[in-house]
Amino acid sequence: MSSAGKDSPPWSAATGHHHGSPVVRALFFVAGVVSLALAIAGVVLPVLPTTPLVLLAAACFARSYRPFHEWLIAHRLFGPMVREWHEHGSIPFRVKLTAISMMALGLGTSIVLFVEAPWLKALLAALGLGLGAWMYRLPSRDR
């Protein structure tokens, strides 16, 4: 069992620790930077889901480079969602609905206007439905 304590969720910041291998830490760091870059792009591109990418970046930084993890927690835009996930294992309902709506808008636009191959349209639709269902099932304390 984790050292976080009986009442802490398994994703608590208390369970995060640096990995022992420098190579693995470097891989976590690169994955965190890529996730954060995609999350930042997701702020303006509706196809990329910002919240899960920020949470992934936070998890990677917690195991590779704590100052970036702490920076994310303190960030005015990303910090509240990371803290909500660390403390309660949930995301705000409004954030969840906004993410799903923007993703649906972006994928729907791509499917209708830009993608011609029927198999690719079906793949994008299935991917969007799967990701939307997964995001909707994430817990929300404020609902």
Coordinates of N, CA and C in Angstrom, one line a residue:
M1 N 0.8 -1.2 0.0 CA 0.0 0.0 0.0 C 0.9 1.2 0.0
S2 N 0.3 2.3 -0.4 CA 1.1 3.6 -0.5 C 1.4 4.2 0.9
S3 N 2.4 5.1 0.9 CA 2.7 5.7 2.2 C 1.8 7.0 2.4
A4 N 0.9 7.2 1.5 CA 0.1 8.4 1.5 C -0.9 8.4 2.6
G5 N -1.2 7.2 3.2 CA -2.2 7.2 4.2 C -3.5 6.6 3.8
K6 N -4.2 6.1 4.7 CA -5.5 5.5 4.5 C -6.5 6.4 3.8
D7 N -6.5 7.6 4.1 CA -7.5 8.5 3.6 C -7.1 9.2 2.3
S8 N -5.9 9.1 1.9 CA -5.4 9.8 0.7 C -5.8 8.9 -0.5
P9 N -6.3 9.6 -1.6 CA -6.5 8.8 -2.8 C -5.2 8.3 -3.4
P10 N -5.2 7.3 -4.2 CA -4.0 6.7 -4.8 C -3.3 7.7 -5.7
W11 N -4.0 8.7 -6.2 CA -3.3 9.7 -7.1 C -2.8 10.9 -6.4
S12 N -2.8 10.8 -5.0 CA -2.4 12.0 -4.2 C -1.0 12.4 -4.5
A13 N -0.7 13.7 -4.3 CA 0.6 14.2 -4.5 C 1.6 13.5 -3.5
A14 N 1.0 13.0 -2.4 CA 1.9 12.4 -1.4 C 2.5 11.1 -1.9
T15 N 1.9 10.4 -2.9 CA 2.4 9.2 -3.4 C 3.4 9.4 -4.5
G16 N 3.5 10.7 -5.0 CA 4.4 11.0 -6.1 C 5.8 11.0 -5.6
H17 N 6.8 10.4 -6.3 CA 8.2 10.5 -5.9 C 9.0 10.3 -7.1
H18 N 10.2 10.8 -7.0 CA 11.2 10.7 -8.1 C 11.5 9.2 -8.4
H19 N 11.5 8.8 -9.6 CA 11.9 7.5 -10.0 C 13.4 7.3 -9.7
G20 N 13.9 6.2 -9.4 CA 15.3 5.9 -9.1 C 16.2 6.0 -10.3
S21 N 15.7 5.7 -11.4 CA 16.6 5.6 -12.6 C 16.6 7.0 -13.3
P22 N 17.8 7.5 -13.6 CA 17.9 8.8 -14.3 C 17.3 8.7 -15.7
V23 N 17.4 7.6 -16.3 CA 16.9 7.4 -17.7 C 15.4 7.5 -17.6
V24 N 14.8 6.8 -16.7 CA 13.3 6.8 -16.6 C 12.8 8.2 -16.2
R25 N 13.6 8.9 -15.3 CA 13.2 10.2 -14.9 C 13.2 11.1 -16.2
A26 N 14.2 11.0 -17.0 CA 14.3 11.7 -18.3 C 13.2 11.5 -19.2
L27 N 12.8 10.2 -19.3 CA 11.6 9.8 -20.1 C 10.3 10.4 -19.6
F28 N 10.2 10.4 -18.2 CA 9.0 11.0 -17.6 C 9.0 12.5 -17.9
F29 N 10.2 13.1 -17.8 CA 10.3 14.6 -18.0 C 9.9 14.9 -19.5
V30 N 10.4 14.2 -20.4 CA 10.1 14.5 -21.8 C 8.6 14.2 -22.0
A31 N 8.0 13.2 -21.5 CA 6.6 12.9 -21.6 C 5.8 14.1 -21.0
G32 N 6.3 14.6 -19.8 CA 5.6 15.7 -19.2 C 5.6 17.0 -20.0
V33 N 6.8 17.3 -20.6 CA 6.9 18.5 -21.5 C 6.0 18.3 -22.7
V34 N 6.0 17.2 -23.3 CA 5.2 17.0 -24.5 C 3.7 17.1 -24.1
S35 N 3.3 16.5 -23.0 CA 1.9 16.6 -22.6 C 1.5 18.0 -22.3
L36 N 2.4 18.7 -21.6 CA 2.1 20.1 -21.3 C 2.0 21.0 -22.6
A37 N 2.9 20.7 -23.5 CA 2.8 21.5 -24.8 C 1.5 21.2 -25.5
L38 N 1.1 19.9 -25.5 CA -0.2 19.6 -26.2 C -1.3 20.2 -25.4
A39 N -1.2 20.2 -24.1 CA -2.3 20.8 -23.3 C -2.4 22.3 -23.6
I40 N -1.3 23.0 -23.7 CA -1.3 24.4 -24.0 C -1.9 24.6 -25.4
A41 N -1.6 23.8 -26.4 CA -2.2 23.9 -27.7 C -3.7 23.6 -27.6
G42 N -4.1 22.7 -26.7 CA -5.5 22.4 -26.5 C -6.3 23.5 -25.9
V43 N -5.7 24.5 -25.4 CA -6.4 25.7 -24.9 C -7.1 26.4 -26.1
V44 N -6.4 26.4 -27.2 CA -7.0 27.1 -28.4 C -7.4 26.1 -29.5
L45 N -7.0 24.9 -29.4 CA -7.5 23.9 -30.4 C -8.5 22.9 -29.8
P46 N -9.7 23.0 -30.2 CA -10.7 22.2 -29.5 C -10.6 20.7 -29.6
V47 N -9.7 20.2 -30.5 CA -9.6 18.7 -30.7 C -8.8 18.1 -29.5
L48 N -7.8 18.9 -29.0 CA -7.0 18.4 -27.9 C -7.6 18.7 -26.5
P49 N -7.8 17.6 -25.8 CA -8.4 17.8 -24.4 C -7.4 18.3 -23.4
T50 N -7.5 19.5 -23.0 CA -6.5 20.1 -22.1 C -6.4 19.5 -20.8
T51 N -7.5 19.2 -20.1 CA -7.4 18.7 -18.7 C -6.7 17.4 -18.6
P52 N -7.0 16.3 -19.3 CA -6.3 15.1 -19.2 C -4.8 15.3 -19.5
L53 N -4.4 16.1 -20.4 CA -3.0 16.3 -20.8 C -2.3 17.1 -19.7
V54 N -2.9 18.0 -19.0 CA -2.3 18.7 -17.9 C -2.1 17.7 -16.7
L55 N -3.1 16.9 -16.5 CA -3.0 15.9 -15.4 C -1.9 14.9 -15.7
L56 N -1.7 14.5 -16.9 CA -0.7 13.6 -17.3 C 0.7 14.3 -17.1
A57 N 0.8 15.5 -17.5 CA 2.0 16.3 -17.3 C 2.4 16.4 -15.9
A58 N 1.4 16.7 -15.0 CA 1.6 16.8 -13.6 C 2.1 15.4 -13.0
A59 N 1.5 14.3 -13.5 CA 2.0 13.0 -13.0 C 3.4 12.7 -13.4
C60 N 3.7 13.1 -14.7 CA 5.1 12.9 -15.2 C 6.1 13.7 -14.4
F61 N 5.8 15.0 -14.2 CA 6.7 15.9 -13.5 C 6.8 15.5 -12.0
A62 N 5.8 14.9 -11.4 CA 5.9 14.5 -10.0 C 6.9 13.4 -9.9
R63 N 7.2 12.6 -10.9 CA 8.1 11.5 -10.9 C 9.4 11.9 -11.6
S64 N 9.6 13.1 -12.1 CA 10.8 13.4 -12.8 C 11.5 14.7 -12.3
Y65 N 10.7 15.8 -12.1 CA 11.2 17.1 -11.8 C 10.2 17.8 -11.0
R66 N 10.3 17.8 -9.7 CA 9.4 18.3 -8.7 C 9.1 19.8 -9.0
P67 N 10.1 20.7 -9.3 CA 9.8 22.1 -9.5 C 8.8 22.3 -10.6
F68 N 8.8 21.6 -11.6 CA 7.7 21.7 -12.7 C 6.4 21.3 -12.1
H69 N 6.3 20.2 -11.3 CA 5.1 19.8 -10.7 C 4.5 20.8 -9.8
E70 N 5.4 21.4 -9.0 CA 4.9 22.5 -8.1 C 4.5 23.7 -8.8
W71 N 5.2 24.0 -9.9 CA 4.8 25.2 -10.8 C 3.4 24.9 -11.4
L72 N 3.1 23.7 -11.8 CA 1.8 23.4 -12.3 C 0.7 23.6 -11.3
I73 N 1.0 23.1 -10.1 CA 0.0 23.2 -9.0 C -0.2 24.7 -8.6
A74 N 0.8 25.5 -8.7 CA 0.6 26.9 -8.4 C 0.1 27.8 -9.6
H75 N 0.1 27.2 -10.8 CA -0.3 28.0 -12.0 C -1.8 28.4 -11.9
R76 N -2.0 29.7 -12.3 CA -3.4 30.2 -12.1 C -4.4 29.6 -13.0
L77 N -4.0 29.1 -14.2 CA -5.0 28.4 -15.1 C -5.0 26.9 -14.9
F78 N -3.8 26.3 -14.8 CA -3.8 24.8 -14.7 C -3.9 24.3 -13.2
G79 N -3.4 25.1 -12.3 CA -3.3 24.7 -10.9 C -4.6 24.2 -10.3
P80 N -5.8 24.9 -10.5 CA -7.0 24.4 -9.8 C -7.4 23.0 -10.3
M81 N -7.2 22.6 -11.6 CA -7.6 21.3 -12.0 C -6.6 20.3 -11.5
V82 N -5.3 20.6 -11.4 CA -4.4 19.7 -10.8 C -4.6 19.4 -9.3
R83 N -4.9 20.5 -8.6 CA -5.2 20.4 -7.2 C -6.4 19.6 -6.9
E84 N -7.5 19.8 -7.7 CA -8.7 19.1 -7.6 C -8.5 17.6 -7.8
W85 N -7.7 17.3 -8.8 CA -7.4 15.9 -9.1 C -6.5 15.3 -7.9
H86 N -5.5 16.0 -7.5 CA -4.7 15.5 -6.4 C -5.5 15.3 -5.1
E87 N -6.3 16.2 -4.8 CA -7.0 16.2 -3.5 C -8.2 15.3 -3.5
H88 N -8.9 15.3 -4.6 CA -10.2 14.6 -4.6 C -10.4 13.6 -5.7
G89 N -9.5 13.5 -6.6 CA -9.6 12.6 -7.8 C -10.8 12.9 -8.7
S90 N -11.0 14.2 -8.8 CA -12.2 14.6 -9.7 C -11.8 15.9 -10.5
I91 N -12.6 16.2 -11.5 CA -12.5 17.4 -12.2 C -13.8 18.2 -12.1
P92 N -13.7 19.5 -12.1 CA -15.0 20.3 -12.0 C -15.9 19.9 -13.2
F93 N -17.2 19.9 -12.9 CA -18.2 19.5 -13.9 C -18.2 20.4 -15.1
R94 N -18.1 21.7 -14.8 CA -18.1 22.7 -15.9 C -16.9 22.5 -16.8
V95 N -15.7 22.2 -16.3 CA -14.5 21.9 -17.0 C -14.7 20.7 -17.9
K96 N -15.3 19.7 -17.3 CA -15.6 18.4 -18.0 C -16.5 18.7 -19.2
L97 N -17.6 19.4 -19.0 CA -18.6 19.6 -20.1 C -17.9 20.5 -21.2
T98 N -17.2 21.5 -20.8 CA -16.5 22.4 -21.7 C -15.5 21.6 -22.6
A99 N -14.7 20.7 -21.9 CA -13.8 19.9 -22.7 C -14.5 19.0 -23.7
I100 N -15.5 18.3 -23.2 CA -16.3 17.4 -24.1 C -16.9 18.2 -25.3
S101 N -17.5 19.3 -25.0 CA -18.1 20.1 -26.0 C -17.1 20.6 -27.0
M102 N -16.0 21.1 -26.6 CA -15.0 21.6 -27.5 C -14.4 20.5 -28.4
M103 N -14.2 19.4 -27.7 CA -13.7 18.2 -28.5 C -14.7 17.8 -29.5
A104 N -15.9 17.7 -29.2 CA -17.0 17.3 -30.1 C -17.1 18.3 -31.3
L105 N -17.0 19.6 -30.9 CA -17.0 20.6 -32.0 C -15.8 20.5 -32.9
G106 N -14.6 20.3 -32.4 CA -13.4 20.2 -33.2 C -13.5 18.9 -34.1
L107 N -13.8 17.8 -33.4 CA -13.8 16.6 -34.2 C -15.0 16.6 -35.2
G108 N -16.1 17.1 -34.8 CA -17.2 17.2 -35.8 C -16.9 18.0 -37.0
T109 N -16.3 19.2 -36.7 CA -15.8 20.0 -37.8 C -14.9 19.3 -38.7
S110 N -13.9 18.6 -38.1 CA -12.9 17.9 -38.9 C -13.6 16.8 -39.8
I111 N -14.5 16.1 -39.2 CA -15.2 15.0 -39.9 C -16.0 15.5 -41.0
V112 N -16.7 16.6 -40.8 CA -17.6 17.1 -41.9 C -16.8 17.9 -42.9
L113 N -15.9 18.7 -42.6 CA -15.2 19.6 -43.5 C -13.9 19.2 -44.1
F114 N -13.1 18.4 -43.3 CA -11.7 18.2 -43.8 C -11.4 16.7 -44.1
V115 N -12.1 15.8 -43.5 CA -11.7 14.4 -43.7 C -12.6 13.8 -44.8
E116 N -12.0 13.1 -45.8 CA -12.8 12.6 -46.8 C -13.0 11.1 -46.7
A117 N -12.0 10.3 -46.3 CA -12.1 8.9 -46.2 C -13.1 8.4 -45.2
P118 N -14.1 7.6 -45.6 CA -15.1 7.2 -44.6 C -14.5 6.4 -43.4
W119 N -13.5 5.6 -43.6 CA -13.0 4.9 -42.5 C -12.3 5.8 -41.5
L120 N -11.7 6.9 -42.0 CA -11.1 7.8 -41.1 C -12.2 8.7 -40.3
K121 N -13.3 9.0 -41.0 CA -14.4 9.6 -40.3 C -14.9 8.8 -39.2
A122 N -15.1 7.5 -39.5 CA -15.6 6.5 -38.5 C -14.6 6.4 -37.3
L123 N -13.3 6.4 -37.6 CA -12.3 6.3 -36.6 C -12.3 7.5 -35.7
L124 N -12.3 8.7 -36.3 CA -12.4 9.9 -35.5 C -13.7 10.0 -34.7
A125 N -14.8 9.6 -35.2 CA -16.0 9.6 -34.5 C -15.9 8.6 -33.3
A126 N -15.4 7.4 -33.5 CA -15.3 6.4 -32.4 C -14.3 6.9 -31.4
L127 N -13.2 7.5 -31.8 CA -12.2 8.1 -30.9 C -12.9 9.2 -30.0
G128 N -13.6 10.1 -30.7 CA -14.3 11.1 -29.9 C -15.3 10.6 -29.0
L129 N -16.1 9.6 -29.4 CA -17.1 9.1 -28.5 C -16.5 8.4 -27.3
G130 N -15.4 7.6 -27.6 CA -14.8 6.9 -26.5 C -14.1 7.9 -25.5
L131 N -13.4 8.9 -26.0 CA -12.8 9.8 -25.1 C -13.8 10.7 -24.4
G132 N -14.9 11.1 -25.1 CA -16.0 11.8 -24.4 C -16.6 11.0 -23.3
A133 N -16.9 9.7 -23.5 CA -17.5 8.9 -22.5 C -16.6 8.7 -21.3
W134 N -15.3 8.5 -21.6 CA -14.3 8.4 -20.5 C -14.3 9.6 -19.7
M135 N -14.2 10.8 -20.3 CA -14.2 12.1 -19.6 C -15.4 12.3 -18.8
Y136 N -16.6 11.9 -19.4 CA -17.8 12.2 -18.6 C -17.9 11.3 -17.4
R137 N -17.3 10.1 -17.4 CA -17.3 9.2 -16.3 C -16.4 9.6 -15.2
L138 N -15.5 10.5 -15.4 CA -14.6 11.0 -14.4 C -15.4 11.7 -13.3
P139 N -15.1 11.4 -12.0 CA -15.9 12.0 -11.0 C -15.8 13.5 -10.9
S140 N -16.9 14.2 -10.5 CA -17.0 15.6 -10.3 C -17.6 15.8 -8.9
R141 N -16.9 16.6 -8.0 CA -17.5 16.8 -6.7 C -18.6 17.9 -6.7
D142 N -18.5 18.8 -7.7 CA -19.5 19.9 -7.7 C -20.7 19.6 -8.4
R143 N -21.1 18.3 -8.6 CA -22.3 17.9 -9.3 C -23.1 17.1 -8.4

